[in-house]
Short mmCIF file of C-alpha atoms in Angstrom, two decimals:
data_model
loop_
_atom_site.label_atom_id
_atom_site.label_comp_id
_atom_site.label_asym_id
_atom_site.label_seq_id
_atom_site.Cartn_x
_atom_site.Cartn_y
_atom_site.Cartn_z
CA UNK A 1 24.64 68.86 -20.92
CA UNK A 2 23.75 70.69 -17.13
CA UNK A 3 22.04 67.20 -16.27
CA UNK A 4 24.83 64.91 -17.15
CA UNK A 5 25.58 63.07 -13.80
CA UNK A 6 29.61 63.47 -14.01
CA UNK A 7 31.95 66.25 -15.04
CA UNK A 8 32.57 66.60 -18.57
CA UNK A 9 36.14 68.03 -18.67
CA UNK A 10 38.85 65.24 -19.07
CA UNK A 11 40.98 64.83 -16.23
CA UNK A 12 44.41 66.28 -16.46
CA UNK A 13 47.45 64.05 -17.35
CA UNK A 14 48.73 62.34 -13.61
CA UNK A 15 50.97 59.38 -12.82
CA UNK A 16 49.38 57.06 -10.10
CA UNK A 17 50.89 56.87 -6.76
CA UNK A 18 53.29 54.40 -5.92
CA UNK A 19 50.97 52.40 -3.98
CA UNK A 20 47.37 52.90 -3.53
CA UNK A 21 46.28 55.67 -1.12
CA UNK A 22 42.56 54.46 -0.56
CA UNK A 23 41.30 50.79 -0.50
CA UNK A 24 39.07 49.51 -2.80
CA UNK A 25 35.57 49.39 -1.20
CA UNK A 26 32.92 48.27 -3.80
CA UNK A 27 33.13 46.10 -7.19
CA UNK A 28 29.66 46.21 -8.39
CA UNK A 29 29.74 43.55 -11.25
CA UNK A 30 26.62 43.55 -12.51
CA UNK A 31 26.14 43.93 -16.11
CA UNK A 32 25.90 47.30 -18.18
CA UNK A 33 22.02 48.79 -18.72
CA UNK A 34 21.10 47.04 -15.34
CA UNK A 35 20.82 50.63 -13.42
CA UNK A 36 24.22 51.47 -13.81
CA UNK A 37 24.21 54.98 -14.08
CA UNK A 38 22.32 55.00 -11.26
CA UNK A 39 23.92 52.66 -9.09
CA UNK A 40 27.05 55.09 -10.35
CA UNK A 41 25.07 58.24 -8.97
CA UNK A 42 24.02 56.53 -5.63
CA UNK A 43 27.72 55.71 -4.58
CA UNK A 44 29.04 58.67 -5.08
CA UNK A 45 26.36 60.07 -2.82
CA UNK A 46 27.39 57.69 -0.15
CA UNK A 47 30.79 59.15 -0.21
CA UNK A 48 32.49 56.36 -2.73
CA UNK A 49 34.81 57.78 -5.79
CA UNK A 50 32.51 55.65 -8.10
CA UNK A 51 34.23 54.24 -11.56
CA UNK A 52 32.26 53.82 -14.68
CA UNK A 53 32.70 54.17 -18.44
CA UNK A 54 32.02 57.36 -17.94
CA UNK A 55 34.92 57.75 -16.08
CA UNK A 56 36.93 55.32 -18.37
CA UNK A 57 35.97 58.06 -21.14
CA UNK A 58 37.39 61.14 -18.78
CA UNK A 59 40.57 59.54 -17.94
CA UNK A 60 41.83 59.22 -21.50
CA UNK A 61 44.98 61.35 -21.05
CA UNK A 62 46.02 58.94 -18.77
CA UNK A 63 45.61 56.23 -21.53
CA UNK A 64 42.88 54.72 -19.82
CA UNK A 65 41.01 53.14 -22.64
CA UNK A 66 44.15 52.13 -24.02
CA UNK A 67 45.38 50.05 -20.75
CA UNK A 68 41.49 48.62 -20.98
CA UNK A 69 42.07 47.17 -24.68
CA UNK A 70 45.51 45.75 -23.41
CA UNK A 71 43.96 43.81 -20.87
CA UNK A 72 40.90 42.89 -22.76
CA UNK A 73 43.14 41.13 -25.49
CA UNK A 74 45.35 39.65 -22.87
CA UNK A 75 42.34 37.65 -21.12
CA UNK A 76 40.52 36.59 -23.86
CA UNK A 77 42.51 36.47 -26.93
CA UNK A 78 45.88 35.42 -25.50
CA UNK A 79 47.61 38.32 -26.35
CA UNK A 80 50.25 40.00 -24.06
CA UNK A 81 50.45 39.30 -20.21
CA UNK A 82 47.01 39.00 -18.13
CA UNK A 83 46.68 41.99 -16.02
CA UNK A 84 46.36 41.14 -11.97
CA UNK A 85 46.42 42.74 -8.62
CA UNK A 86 48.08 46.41 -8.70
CA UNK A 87 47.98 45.89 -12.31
CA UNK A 88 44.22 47.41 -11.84
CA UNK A 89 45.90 50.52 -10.15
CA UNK A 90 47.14 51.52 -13.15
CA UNK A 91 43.49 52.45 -14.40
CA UNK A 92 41.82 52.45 -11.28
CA UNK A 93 44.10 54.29 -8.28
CA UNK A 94 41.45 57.33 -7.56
CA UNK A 95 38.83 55.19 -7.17
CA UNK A 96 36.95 53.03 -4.05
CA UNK A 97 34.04 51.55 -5.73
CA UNK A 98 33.84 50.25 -9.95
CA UNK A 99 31.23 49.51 -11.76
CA UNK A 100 30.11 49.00 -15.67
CA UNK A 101 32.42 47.92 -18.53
CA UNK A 102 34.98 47.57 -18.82
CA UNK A 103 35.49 46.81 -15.14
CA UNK A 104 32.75 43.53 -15.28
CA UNK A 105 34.71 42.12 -17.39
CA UNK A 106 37.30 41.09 -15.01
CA UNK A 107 34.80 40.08 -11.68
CA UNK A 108 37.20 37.40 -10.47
CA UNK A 109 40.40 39.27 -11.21
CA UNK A 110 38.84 42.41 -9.43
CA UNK A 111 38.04 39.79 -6.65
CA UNK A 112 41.32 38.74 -6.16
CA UNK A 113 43.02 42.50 -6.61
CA UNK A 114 40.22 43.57 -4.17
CA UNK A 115 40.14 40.74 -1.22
CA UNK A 116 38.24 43.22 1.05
CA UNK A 117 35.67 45.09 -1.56
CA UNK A 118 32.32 43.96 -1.07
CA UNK A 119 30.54 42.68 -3.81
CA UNK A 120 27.00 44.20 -5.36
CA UNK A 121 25.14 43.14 -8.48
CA UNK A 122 22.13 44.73 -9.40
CA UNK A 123 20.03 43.03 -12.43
CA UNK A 124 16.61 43.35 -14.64
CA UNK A 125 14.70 41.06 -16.44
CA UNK A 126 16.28 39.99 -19.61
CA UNK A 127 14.05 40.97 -21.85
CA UNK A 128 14.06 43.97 -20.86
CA UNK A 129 17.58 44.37 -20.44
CA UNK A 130 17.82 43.20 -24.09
CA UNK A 131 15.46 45.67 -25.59
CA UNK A 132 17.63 48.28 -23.49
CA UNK A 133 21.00 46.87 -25.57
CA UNK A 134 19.20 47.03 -29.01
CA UNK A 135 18.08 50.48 -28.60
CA UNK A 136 21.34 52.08 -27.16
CA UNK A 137 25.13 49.59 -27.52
CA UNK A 138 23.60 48.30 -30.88
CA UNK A 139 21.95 51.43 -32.06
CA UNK A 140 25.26 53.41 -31.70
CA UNK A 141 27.41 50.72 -33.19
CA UNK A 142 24.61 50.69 -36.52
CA UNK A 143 26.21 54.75 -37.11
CA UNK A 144 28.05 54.02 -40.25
CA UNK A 145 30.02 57.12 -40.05
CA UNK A 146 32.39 55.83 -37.23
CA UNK A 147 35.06 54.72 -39.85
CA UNK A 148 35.25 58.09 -40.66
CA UNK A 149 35.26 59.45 -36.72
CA UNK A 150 37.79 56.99 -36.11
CA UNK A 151 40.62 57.84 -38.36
CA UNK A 152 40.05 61.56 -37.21
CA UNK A 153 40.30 60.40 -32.99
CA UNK A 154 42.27 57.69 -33.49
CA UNK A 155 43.11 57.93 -29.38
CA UNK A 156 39.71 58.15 -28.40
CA UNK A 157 36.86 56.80 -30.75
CA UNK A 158 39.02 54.29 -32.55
CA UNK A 159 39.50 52.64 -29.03
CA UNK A 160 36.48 53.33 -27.62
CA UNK A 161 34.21 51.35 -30.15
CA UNK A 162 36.46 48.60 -30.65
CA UNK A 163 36.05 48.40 -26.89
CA UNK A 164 32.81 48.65 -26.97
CA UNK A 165 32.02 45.67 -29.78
CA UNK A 166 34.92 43.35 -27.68
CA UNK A 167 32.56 43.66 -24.67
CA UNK A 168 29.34 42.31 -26.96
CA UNK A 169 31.93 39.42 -28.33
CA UNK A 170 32.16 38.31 -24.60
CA UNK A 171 29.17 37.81 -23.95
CA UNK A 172 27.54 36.84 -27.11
CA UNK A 173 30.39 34.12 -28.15
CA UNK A 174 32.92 36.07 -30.14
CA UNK A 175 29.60 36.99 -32.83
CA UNK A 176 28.53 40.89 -31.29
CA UNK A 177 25.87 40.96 -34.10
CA UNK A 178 24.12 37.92 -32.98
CA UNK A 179 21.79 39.59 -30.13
CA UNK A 180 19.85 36.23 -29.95
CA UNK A 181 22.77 35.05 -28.10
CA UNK A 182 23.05 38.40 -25.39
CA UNK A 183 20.07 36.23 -22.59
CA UNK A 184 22.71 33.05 -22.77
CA UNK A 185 25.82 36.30 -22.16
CA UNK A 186 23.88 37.63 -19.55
CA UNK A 187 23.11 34.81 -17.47
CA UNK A 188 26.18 33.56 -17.57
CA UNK A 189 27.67 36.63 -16.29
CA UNK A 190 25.97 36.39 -13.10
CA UNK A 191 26.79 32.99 -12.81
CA UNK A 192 30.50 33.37 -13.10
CA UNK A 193 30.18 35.95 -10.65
CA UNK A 194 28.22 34.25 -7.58
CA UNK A 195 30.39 31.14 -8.70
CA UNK A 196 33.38 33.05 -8.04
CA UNK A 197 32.23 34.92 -4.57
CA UNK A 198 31.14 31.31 -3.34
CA UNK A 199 34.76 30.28 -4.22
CA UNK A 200 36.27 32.95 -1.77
CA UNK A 201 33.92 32.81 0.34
CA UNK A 202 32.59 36.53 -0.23
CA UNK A 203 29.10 37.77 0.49
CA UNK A 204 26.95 39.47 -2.44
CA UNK A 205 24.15 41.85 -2.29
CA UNK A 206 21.58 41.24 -5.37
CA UNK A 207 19.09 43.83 -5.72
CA UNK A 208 17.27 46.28 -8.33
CA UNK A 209 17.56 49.53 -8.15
CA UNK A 210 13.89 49.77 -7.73
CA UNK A 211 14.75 48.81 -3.96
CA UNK A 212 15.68 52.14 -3.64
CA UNK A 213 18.69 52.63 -1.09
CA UNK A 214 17.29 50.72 2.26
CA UNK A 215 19.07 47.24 0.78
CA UNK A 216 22.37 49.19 -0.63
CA UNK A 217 22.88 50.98 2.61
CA UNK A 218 22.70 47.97 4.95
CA UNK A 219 25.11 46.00 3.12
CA UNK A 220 27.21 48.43 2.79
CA UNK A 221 26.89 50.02 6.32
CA UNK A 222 25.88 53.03 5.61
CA UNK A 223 23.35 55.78 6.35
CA UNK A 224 20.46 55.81 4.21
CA UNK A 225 20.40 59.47 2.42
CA UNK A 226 17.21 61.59 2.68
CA UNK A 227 16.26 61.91 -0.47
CA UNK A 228 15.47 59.40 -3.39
CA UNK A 229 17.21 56.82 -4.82
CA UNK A 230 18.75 58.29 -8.23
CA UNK A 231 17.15 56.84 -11.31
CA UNK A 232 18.98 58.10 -14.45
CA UNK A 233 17.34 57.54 -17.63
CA UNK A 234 19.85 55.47 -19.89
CA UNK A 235 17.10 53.50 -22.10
CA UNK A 236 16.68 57.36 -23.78
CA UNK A 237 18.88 56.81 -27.13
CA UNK A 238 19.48 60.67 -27.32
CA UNK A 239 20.54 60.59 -23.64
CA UNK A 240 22.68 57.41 -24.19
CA UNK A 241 24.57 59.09 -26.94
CA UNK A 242 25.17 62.27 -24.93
CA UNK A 243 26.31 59.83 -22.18
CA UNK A 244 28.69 57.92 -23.89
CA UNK A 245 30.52 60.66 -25.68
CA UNK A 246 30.21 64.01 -23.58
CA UNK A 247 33.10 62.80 -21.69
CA UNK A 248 35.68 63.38 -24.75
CA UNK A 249 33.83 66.62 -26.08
CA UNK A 250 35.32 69.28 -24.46
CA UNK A 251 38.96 67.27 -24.93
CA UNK A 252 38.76 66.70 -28.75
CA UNK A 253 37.47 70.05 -29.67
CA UNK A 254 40.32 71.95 -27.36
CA UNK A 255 42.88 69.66 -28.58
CA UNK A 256 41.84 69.41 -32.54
CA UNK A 257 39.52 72.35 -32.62
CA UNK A 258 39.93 72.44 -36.51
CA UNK A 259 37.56 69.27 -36.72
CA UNK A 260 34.74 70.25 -35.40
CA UNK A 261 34.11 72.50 -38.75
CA UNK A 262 34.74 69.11 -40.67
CA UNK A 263 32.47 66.81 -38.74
CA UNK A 264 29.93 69.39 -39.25
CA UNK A 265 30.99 69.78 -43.16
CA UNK A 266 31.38 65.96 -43.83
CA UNK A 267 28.31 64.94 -41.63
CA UNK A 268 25.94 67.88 -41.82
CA UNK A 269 23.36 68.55 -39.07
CA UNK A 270 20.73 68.39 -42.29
CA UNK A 271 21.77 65.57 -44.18
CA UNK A 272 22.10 63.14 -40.88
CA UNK A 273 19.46 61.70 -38.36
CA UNK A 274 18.51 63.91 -34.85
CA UNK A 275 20.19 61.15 -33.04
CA UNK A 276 23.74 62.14 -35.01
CA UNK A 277 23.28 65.67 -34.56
CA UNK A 278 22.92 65.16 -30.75
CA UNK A 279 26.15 63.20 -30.97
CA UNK A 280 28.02 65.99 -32.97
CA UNK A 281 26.70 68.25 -30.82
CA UNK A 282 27.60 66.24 -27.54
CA UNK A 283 31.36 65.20 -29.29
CA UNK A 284 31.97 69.35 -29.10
CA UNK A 285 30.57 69.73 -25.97
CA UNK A 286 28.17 72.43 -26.93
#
């Protein structure tokens, strides 16, 4: 767990401040296992408070996730009021710069809540990018123990994956299983975004994180750091896994210590794959 790039103890229980005490700065939009991670690692080493699902995952006693879901179904299933402007402070009031789901799926409402955050999108080839969803968002949602995860954390795992599948529904056409249909998703995405900068008239910085931080830094006006540009390996399953989920260990097993024995009695390290035990291991932050 030493090299996971963000703490793994939740963040305490906190009402957000009547109005926001730091502007928004950065809304990189750019879709999920396109560098984000890194991109994630990079801002916060140019000073930024850098949001990610990461983050999402840490801020749980503050009913992040939950506020997420809300505003998912509101914008694309019609259900309950769309969330705008300060609406976004709800979930996102520590933070100057977002990036990753759930926050991408709401570019032009983040443009509008955001009038003076400058815009970044890194990218990879598709194919690539695609192989990189099949072997870590698809992979994880093929476990077919979550039904059982889920009734035991119904506040954290039985939002998180629904979560998780309504962001494939997006951008596959309301059919997540259907990865043929992720390239169409993906380009799309991009579209919608430079379509929506060109409509208010807001600059965007492109760029792979193979540019390393010379590209980053001048958009952003900032120095460039000596040292490298951060590359965290996210296309490692195991290291996906630990990713996604060491942000609610330490949480679940202080708050419902007692089923940690029965994930490890109902799942059993010998009767499941490596790639489970690394999750049980990772869900009780060991």
């Amino acid at each position: 767990m030493a090299n996971i790039p963000f703490p793994t103890v939740p963040y305490p229980p906190m009402e957000p401040p009547a109005h926001r005490e730091k502007k928004m700065k950065v809304l990189a939009l750019r879709m999920s296992r396109t560098g984000t991670m890194s991109l994630y690692v990079a801002l916060k080493k140019l000073g930024y408070n850098s949001y990610h699902m990461a983050e999402c995952s840490l801020d749980q006693r503050n009913g992040s996730l939950g506020l997420w879901t809300k505003a998912i179904n509101a914008k694309f299933n019609g259900n309950g009021r769309k969330v705008s402007g300060a609406d976004f402070d709800q979930m996102l009031w520590r933070y100057d710069a977002v990036t990753d789901i759930p926050c991408i799926l709401f570019a032009e409402e983040l443009m509008d809540a955001y009038p003076d955050a400058q815009i970044v999108l890194t990218t990879r080839p598709v194919d690539s990018w695609l192989s990189s969803m099949q072997r870590t968002f698809y992979a994880i949602l093929s476990w077919k123990r979550w039904a059982l995860l889920k009734f035991i954390d119904r506040s954290y795992i039985g939002l998180y994956i629904p979560l998780l599948r309504s962001s494939l529904s997006i951008w596959t056409g309301e059919n997540w299983q259907d990865t043929s249909r992720l390239p169409t998703g993906f380009e799309a995405h991009y579209d919608q975004v430079h379509a929506a900068a060109r409509a208010r008239e807001r600059k965007v910085l492109e760029f792979k994180v193979q540019d390393g931080w010379d590209p980053l830094c001048q958009f952003l006006g900032k120095e460039t750091p000596d040292e490298p540009f951060p590359h965290v390996n996210e296309g490692d399953l195991l290291l996906g896994f630990m990713l996604l989920f060491s942000g609610c260990g330490w949480w679940a097993w202080q708050r419902k210590g007692w089923y940690g024995l029965l994930l490890l009695l109902l799942l059993g390290l010998r009767g499941g794959t490596l790639a489970e035990g690394m999750i049980i291991r990772g869900y009780l932050g060991r």
